PDB file of C-alpha atoms in Angstrom:
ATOM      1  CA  UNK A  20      70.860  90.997  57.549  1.00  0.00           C
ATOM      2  CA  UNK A  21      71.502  94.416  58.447  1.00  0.00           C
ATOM      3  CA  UNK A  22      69.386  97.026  57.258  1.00  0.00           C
ATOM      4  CA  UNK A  23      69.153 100.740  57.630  1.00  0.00           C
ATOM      5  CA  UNK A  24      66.628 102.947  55.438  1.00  0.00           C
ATOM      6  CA  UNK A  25      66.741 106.588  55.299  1.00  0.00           C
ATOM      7  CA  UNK A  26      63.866 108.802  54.827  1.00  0.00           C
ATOM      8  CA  UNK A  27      62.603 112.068  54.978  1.00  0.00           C
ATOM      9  CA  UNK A  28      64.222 114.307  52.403  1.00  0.00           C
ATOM     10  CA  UNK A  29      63.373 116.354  50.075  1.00  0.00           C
ATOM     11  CA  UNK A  30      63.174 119.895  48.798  1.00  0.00           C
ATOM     12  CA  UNK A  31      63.849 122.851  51.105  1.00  0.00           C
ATOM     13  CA  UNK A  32      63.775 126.405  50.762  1.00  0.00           C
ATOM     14  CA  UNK A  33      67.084 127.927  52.622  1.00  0.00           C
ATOM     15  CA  UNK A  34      66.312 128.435  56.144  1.00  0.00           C
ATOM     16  CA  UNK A  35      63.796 126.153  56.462  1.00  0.00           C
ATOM     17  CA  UNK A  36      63.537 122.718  58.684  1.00  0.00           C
ATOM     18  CA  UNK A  37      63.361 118.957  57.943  1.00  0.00           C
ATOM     19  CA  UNK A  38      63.970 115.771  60.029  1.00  0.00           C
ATOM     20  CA  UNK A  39      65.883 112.762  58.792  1.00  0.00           C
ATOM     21  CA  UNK A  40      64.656 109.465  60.407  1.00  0.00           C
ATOM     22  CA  UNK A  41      66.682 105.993  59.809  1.00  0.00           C
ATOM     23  CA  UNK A  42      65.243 102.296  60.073  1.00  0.00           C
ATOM     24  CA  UNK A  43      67.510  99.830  61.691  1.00  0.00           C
ATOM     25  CA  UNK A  44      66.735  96.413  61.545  1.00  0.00           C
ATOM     26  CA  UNK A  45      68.745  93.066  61.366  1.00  0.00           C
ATOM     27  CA  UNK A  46      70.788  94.065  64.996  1.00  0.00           C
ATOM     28  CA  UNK A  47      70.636  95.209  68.258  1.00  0.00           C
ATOM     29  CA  UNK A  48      70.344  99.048  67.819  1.00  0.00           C
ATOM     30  CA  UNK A  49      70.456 100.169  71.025  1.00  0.00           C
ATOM     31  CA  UNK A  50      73.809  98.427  71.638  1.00  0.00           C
ATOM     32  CA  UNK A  51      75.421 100.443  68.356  1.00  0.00           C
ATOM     33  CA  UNK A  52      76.870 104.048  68.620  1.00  0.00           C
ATOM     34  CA  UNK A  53      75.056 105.568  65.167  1.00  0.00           C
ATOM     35  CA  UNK A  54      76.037 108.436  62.514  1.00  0.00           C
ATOM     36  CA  UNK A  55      75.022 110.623  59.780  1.00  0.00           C
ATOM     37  CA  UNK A  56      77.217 111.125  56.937  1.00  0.00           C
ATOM     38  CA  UNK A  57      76.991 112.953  53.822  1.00  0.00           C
ATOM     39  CA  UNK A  58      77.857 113.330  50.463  1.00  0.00           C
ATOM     40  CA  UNK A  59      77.117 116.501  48.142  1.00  0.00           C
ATOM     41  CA  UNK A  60      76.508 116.188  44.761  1.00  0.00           C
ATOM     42  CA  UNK A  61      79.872 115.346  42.678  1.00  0.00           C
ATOM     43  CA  UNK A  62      81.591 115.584  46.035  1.00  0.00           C
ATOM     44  CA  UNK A  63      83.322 112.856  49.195  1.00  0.00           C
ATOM     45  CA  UNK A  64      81.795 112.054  52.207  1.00  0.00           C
ATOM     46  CA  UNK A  65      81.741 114.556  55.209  1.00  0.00           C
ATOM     47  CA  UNK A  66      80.758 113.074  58.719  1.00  0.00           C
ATOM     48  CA  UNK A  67      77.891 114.998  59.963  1.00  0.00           C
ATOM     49  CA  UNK A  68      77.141 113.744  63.261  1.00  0.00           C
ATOM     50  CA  UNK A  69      76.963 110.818  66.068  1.00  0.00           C
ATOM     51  CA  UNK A  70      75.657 109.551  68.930  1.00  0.00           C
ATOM     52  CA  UNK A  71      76.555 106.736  71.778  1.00  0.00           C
ATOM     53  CA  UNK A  72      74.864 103.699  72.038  1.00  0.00           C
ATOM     54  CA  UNK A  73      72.149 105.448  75.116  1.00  0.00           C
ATOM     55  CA  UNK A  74      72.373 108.963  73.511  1.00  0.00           C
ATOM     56  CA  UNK A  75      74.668 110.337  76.230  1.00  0.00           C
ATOM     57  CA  UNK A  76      76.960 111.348  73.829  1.00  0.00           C
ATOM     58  CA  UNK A  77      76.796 113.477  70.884  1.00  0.00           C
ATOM     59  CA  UNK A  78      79.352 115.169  68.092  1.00  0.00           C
ATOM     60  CA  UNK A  79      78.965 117.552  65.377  1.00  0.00           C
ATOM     61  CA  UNK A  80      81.074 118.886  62.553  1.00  0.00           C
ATOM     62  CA  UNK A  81      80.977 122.515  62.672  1.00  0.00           C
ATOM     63  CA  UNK A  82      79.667 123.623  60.217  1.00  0.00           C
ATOM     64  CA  UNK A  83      75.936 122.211  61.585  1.00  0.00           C
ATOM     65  CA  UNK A  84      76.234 122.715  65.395  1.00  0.00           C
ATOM     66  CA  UNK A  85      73.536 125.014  66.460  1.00  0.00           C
ATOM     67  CA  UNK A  86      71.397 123.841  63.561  1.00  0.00           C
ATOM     68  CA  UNK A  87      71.523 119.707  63.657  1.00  0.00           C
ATOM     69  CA  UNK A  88      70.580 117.500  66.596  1.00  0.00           C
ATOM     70  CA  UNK A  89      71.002 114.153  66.487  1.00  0.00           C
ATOM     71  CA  UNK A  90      68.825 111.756  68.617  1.00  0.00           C
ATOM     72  CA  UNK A  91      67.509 108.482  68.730  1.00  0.00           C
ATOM     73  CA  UNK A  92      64.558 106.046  70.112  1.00  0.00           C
ATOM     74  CA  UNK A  93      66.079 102.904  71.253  1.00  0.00           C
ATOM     75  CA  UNK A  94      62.530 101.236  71.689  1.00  0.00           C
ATOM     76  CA  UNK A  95      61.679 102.068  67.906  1.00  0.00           C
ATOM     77  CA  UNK A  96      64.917 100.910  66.561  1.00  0.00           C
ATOM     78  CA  UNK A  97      65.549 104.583  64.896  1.00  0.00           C
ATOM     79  CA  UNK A  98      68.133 107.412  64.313  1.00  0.00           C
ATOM     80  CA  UNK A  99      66.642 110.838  63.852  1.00  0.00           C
ATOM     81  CA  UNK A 100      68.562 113.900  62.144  1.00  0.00           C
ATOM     82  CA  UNK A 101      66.372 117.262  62.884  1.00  0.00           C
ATOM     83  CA  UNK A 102      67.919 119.728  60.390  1.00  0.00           C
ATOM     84  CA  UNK A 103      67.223 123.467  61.098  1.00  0.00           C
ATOM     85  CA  UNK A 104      68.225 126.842  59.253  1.00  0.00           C
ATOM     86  CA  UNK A 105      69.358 125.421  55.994  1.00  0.00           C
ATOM     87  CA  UNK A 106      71.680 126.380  54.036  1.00  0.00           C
ATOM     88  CA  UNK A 107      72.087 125.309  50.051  1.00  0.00           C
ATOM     89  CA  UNK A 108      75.520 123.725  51.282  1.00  0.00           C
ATOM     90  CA  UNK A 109      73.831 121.421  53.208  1.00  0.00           C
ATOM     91  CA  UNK A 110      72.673 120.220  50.184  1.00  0.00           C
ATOM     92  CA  UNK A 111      73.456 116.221  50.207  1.00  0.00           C
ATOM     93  CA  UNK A 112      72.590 112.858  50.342  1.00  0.00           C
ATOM     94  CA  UNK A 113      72.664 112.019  53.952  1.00  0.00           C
ATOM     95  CA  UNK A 114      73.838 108.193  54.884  1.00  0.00           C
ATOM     96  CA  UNK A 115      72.767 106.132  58.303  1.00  0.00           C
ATOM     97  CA  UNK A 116      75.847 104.701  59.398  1.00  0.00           C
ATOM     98  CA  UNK A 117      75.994 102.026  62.444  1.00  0.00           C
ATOM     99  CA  UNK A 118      79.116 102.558  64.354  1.00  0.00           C
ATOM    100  CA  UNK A 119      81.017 105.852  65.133  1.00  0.00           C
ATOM    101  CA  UNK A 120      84.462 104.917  64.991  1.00  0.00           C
ATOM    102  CA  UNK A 121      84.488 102.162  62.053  1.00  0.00           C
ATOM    103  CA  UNK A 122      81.344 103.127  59.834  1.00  0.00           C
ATOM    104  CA  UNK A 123      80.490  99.155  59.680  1.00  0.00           C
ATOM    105  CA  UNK A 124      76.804  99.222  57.305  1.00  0.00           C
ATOM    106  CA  UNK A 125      75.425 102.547  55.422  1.00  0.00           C
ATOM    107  CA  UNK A 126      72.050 103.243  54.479  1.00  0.00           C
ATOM    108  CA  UNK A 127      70.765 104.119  50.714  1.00  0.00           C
ATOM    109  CA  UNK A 128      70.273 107.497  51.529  1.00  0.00           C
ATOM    110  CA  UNK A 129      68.216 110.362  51.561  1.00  0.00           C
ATOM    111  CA  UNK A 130      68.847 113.194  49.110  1.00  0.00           C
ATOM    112  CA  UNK A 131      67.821 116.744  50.944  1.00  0.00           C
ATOM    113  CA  UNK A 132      68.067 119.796  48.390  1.00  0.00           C
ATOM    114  CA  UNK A 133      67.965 123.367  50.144  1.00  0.00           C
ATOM    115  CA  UNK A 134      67.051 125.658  47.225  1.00  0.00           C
ATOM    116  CA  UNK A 135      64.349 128.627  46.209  1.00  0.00           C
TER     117      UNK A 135
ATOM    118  CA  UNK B  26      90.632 118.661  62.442  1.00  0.00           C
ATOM    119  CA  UNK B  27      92.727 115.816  61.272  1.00  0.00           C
ATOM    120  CA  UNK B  28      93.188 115.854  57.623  1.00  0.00           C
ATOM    121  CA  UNK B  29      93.532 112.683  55.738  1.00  0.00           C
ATOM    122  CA  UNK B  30      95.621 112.872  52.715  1.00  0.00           C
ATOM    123  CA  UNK B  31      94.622 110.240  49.983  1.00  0.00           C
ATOM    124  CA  UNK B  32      96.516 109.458  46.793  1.00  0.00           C
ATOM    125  CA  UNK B  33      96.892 109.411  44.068  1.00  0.00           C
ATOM    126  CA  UNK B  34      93.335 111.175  43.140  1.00  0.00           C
ATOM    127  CA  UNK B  35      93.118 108.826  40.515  1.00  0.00           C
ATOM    128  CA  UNK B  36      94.312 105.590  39.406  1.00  0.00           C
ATOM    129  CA  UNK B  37      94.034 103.679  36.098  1.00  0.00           C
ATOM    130  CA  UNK B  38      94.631 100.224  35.997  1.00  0.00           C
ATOM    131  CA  UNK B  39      94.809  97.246  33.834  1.00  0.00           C
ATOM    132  CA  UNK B  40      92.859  94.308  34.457  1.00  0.00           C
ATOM    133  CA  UNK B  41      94.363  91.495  36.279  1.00  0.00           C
ATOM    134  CA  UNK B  42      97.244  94.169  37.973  1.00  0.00           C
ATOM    135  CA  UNK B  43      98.329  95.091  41.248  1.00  0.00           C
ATOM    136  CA  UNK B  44      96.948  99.060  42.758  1.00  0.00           C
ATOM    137  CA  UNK B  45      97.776 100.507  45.809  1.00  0.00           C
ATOM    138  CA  UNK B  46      95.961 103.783  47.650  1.00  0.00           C
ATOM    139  CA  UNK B  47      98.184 105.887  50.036  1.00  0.00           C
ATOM    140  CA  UNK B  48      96.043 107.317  52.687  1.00  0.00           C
ATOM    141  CA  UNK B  49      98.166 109.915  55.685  1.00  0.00           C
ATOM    142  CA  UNK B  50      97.057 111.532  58.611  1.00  0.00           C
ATOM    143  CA  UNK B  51      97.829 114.869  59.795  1.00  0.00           C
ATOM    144  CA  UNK B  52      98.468 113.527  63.673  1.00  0.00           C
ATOM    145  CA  UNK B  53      98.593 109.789  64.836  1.00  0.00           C
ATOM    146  CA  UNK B  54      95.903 107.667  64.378  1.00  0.00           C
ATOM    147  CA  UNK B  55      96.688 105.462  67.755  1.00  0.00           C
ATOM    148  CA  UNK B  56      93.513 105.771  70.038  1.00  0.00           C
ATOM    149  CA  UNK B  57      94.606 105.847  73.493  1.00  0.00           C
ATOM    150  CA  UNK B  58      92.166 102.862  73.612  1.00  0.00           C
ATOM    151  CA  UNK B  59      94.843 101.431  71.790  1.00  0.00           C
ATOM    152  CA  UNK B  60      93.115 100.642  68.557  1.00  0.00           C
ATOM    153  CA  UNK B  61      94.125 102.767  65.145  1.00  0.00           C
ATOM    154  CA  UNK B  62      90.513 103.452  63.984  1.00  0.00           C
ATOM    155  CA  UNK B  63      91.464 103.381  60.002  1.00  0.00           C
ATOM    156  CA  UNK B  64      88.964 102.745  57.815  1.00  0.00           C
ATOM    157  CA  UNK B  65      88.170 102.096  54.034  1.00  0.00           C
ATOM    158  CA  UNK B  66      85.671 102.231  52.088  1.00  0.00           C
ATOM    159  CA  UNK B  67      84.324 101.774  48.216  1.00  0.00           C
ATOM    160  CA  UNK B  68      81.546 103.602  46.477  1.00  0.00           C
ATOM    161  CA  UNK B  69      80.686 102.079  42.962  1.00  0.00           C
ATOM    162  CA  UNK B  70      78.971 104.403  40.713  1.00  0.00           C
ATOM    163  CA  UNK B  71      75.214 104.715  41.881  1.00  0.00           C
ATOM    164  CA  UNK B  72      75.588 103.097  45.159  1.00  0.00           C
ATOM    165  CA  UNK B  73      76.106 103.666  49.032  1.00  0.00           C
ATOM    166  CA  UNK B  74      79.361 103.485  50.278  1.00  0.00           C
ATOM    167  CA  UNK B  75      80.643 100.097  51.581  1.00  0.00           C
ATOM    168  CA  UNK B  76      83.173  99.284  53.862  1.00  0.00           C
ATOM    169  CA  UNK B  77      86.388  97.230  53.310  1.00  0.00           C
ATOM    170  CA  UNK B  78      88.454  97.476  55.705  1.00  0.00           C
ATOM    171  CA  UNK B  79      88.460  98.554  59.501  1.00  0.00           C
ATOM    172  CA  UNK B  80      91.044  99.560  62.030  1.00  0.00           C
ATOM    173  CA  UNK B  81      94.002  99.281  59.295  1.00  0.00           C
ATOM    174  CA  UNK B  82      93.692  95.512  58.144  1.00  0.00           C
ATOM    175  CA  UNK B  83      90.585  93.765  59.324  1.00  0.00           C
ATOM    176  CA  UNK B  84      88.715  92.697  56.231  1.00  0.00           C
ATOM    177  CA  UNK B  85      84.978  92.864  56.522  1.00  0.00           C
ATOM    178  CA  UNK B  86      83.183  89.689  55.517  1.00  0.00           C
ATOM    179  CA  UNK B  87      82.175  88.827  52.181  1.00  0.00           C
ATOM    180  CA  UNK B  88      84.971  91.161  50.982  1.00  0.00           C
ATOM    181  CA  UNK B  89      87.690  89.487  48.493  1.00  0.00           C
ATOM    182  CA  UNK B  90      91.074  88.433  49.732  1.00  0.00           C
ATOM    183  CA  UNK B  91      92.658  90.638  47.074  1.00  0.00           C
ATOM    184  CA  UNK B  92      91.975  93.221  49.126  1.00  0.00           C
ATOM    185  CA  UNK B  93      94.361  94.411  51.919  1.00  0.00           C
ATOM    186  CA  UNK B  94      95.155  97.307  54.020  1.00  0.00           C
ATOM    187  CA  UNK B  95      98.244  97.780  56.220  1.00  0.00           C
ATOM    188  CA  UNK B  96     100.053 100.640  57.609  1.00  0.00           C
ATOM    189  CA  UNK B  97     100.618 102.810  61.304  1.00  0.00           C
ATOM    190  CA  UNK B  98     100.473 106.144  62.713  1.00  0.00           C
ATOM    191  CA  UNK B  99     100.150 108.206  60.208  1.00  0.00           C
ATOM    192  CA  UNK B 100     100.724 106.034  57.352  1.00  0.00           C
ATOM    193  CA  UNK B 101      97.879 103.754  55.376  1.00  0.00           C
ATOM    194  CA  UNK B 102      97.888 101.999  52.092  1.00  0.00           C
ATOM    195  CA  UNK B 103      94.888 100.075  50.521  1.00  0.00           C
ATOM    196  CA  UNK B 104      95.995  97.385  47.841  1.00  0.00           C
ATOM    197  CA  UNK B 105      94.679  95.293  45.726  1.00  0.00           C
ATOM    198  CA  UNK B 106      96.355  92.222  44.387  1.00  0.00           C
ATOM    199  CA  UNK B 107      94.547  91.650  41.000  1.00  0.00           C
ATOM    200  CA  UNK B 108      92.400  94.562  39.890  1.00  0.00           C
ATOM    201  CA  UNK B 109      88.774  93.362  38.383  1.00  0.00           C
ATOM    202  CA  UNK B 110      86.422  95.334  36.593  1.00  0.00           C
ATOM    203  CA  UNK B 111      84.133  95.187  39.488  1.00  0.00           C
ATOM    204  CA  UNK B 112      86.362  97.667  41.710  1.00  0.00           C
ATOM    205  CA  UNK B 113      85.792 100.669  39.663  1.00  0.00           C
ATOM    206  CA  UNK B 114      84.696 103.409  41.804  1.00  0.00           C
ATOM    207  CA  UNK B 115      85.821 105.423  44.347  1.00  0.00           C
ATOM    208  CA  UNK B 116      87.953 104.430  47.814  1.00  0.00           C
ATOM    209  CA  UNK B 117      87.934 106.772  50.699  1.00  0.00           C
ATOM    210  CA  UNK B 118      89.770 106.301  53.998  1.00  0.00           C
ATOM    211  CA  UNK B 119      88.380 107.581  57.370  1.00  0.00           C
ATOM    212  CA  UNK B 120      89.863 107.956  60.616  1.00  0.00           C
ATOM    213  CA  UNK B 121      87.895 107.443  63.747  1.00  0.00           C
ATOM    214  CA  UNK B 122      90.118 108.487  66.294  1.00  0.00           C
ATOM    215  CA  UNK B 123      89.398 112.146  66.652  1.00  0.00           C
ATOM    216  CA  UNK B 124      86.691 114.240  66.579  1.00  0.00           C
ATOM    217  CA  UNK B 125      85.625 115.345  64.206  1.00  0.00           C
ATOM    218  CA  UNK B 126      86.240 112.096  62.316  1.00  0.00           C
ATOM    219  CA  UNK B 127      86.978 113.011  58.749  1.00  0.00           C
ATOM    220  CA  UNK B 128      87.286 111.220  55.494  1.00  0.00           C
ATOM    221  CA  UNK B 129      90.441 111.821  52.818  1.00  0.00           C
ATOM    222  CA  UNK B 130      89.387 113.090  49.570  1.00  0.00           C
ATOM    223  CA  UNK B 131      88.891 110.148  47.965  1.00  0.00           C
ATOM    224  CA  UNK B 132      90.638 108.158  44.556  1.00  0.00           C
ATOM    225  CA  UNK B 133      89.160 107.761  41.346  1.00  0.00           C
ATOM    226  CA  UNK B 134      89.831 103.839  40.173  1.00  0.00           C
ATOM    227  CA  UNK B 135      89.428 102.817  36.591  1.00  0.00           C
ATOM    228  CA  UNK B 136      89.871 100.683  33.854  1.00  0.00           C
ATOM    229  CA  UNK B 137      92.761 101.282  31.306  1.00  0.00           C
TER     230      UNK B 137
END
């Protein structure tokens, strides 16, 4: 069974720093292109960011590039999200998602909440 | 950015009836890989989203045959033959053709 568990959010005052990590389990990671998605409160999803299978490729919405990197450690079957200078619209519940193109399985989430 | 176009925003339906979800692009969804990378997905209240269906009409396992998806180019619809109380939630469509992918707005489904 496929699994992929988010942690590592949590409360953040505006400009500050966290890092995201995701759990895979139940497939072979490091042949699965990987992204983050997220969802405000109230509000859709927004695609954040992605990554190729070996991490030679990478994508970001705007509104994050310069601030997000997305990474990943094939060997520990994870997906990383380092989150720098944030802003209260980042404010979210950020998904795991296996595949780039189709979204196939999605995490629980991780609720990050950038606020003084 | 491509912008996907969902309606209606919301949809109330009677049990046991038919409901359909339009979902447009703003440019073709044809990948030049050949594949339409259409998506669509359900979030019940309190819970990740899931997906339905990928590239226009392939129905992810364990989903129920009532649910369909058809369409090209530019053009999607989502339907579901027999509504049950179970669908409430929201449906989104994503493409995955372009970068940045994006996600249409999303349609309120309930119970009349």
């Amino acid at each position: 069974e496929v699994q992929l568990v988010e942690s590592g959010g949590g409360l953040v005052q505006p400009g500050g720093s966290l890092r995201l990590s995701c759990a895979a389990s139940g497939f072979t990671f490091s042949t699965y292109s990987m992204t983050w998605v997220r969802q405000a409160p109230g509000k859709g999803l927004e695609w954040v960011a992605n990554i190729k299978e070996d991490g030679s490729e990478k994508y970001y919405v705007d509104s994050v590039k310069g601030r997000f990197t997305i990474s990943r450690d094939n060997a520990k079957n994870s997906l990383y999200l380092q989150m720098n200078s944030l802003r209260a619209e980042d404010t979210a519940v950020y998904y795991c998602v296996s595949r780039r193109r189709t979204a196939e399985s999605w995490g629980q989430g991780t609720l990050v909440t950038v606020s003084s | 950015d491509v912008v996907m176009t969902q309606s209606p925003l919301s949809l109330p339906v009677t049990l046991g009836q038919p409901a359909s979800i339009s979902c447009r692009s703003s440019q073709s969804l044809v990948h030049s890989d050949g594949n339409t990378y259409l998506n669509w997905f359900q979030q019940r209240p309190g819970q990740s989203p899931r997906r339905l269906i990928y590239k226009v009409s392939k129905r992810d396992s364990g989903v129920p045959d009532r649910f369909s998806g058809s369409g090209s180019g530019t053009d999607f619809t989502l339907k579901v033959s027999r509504v049950e109380a179970e669908d409430v939630g929201f449906y989104y469509c994503m493409q995955g053709t372009h970068w940045p992918l994006t996600f249409g707005g999303g349609t309120k489904v309930e119970i009349k």
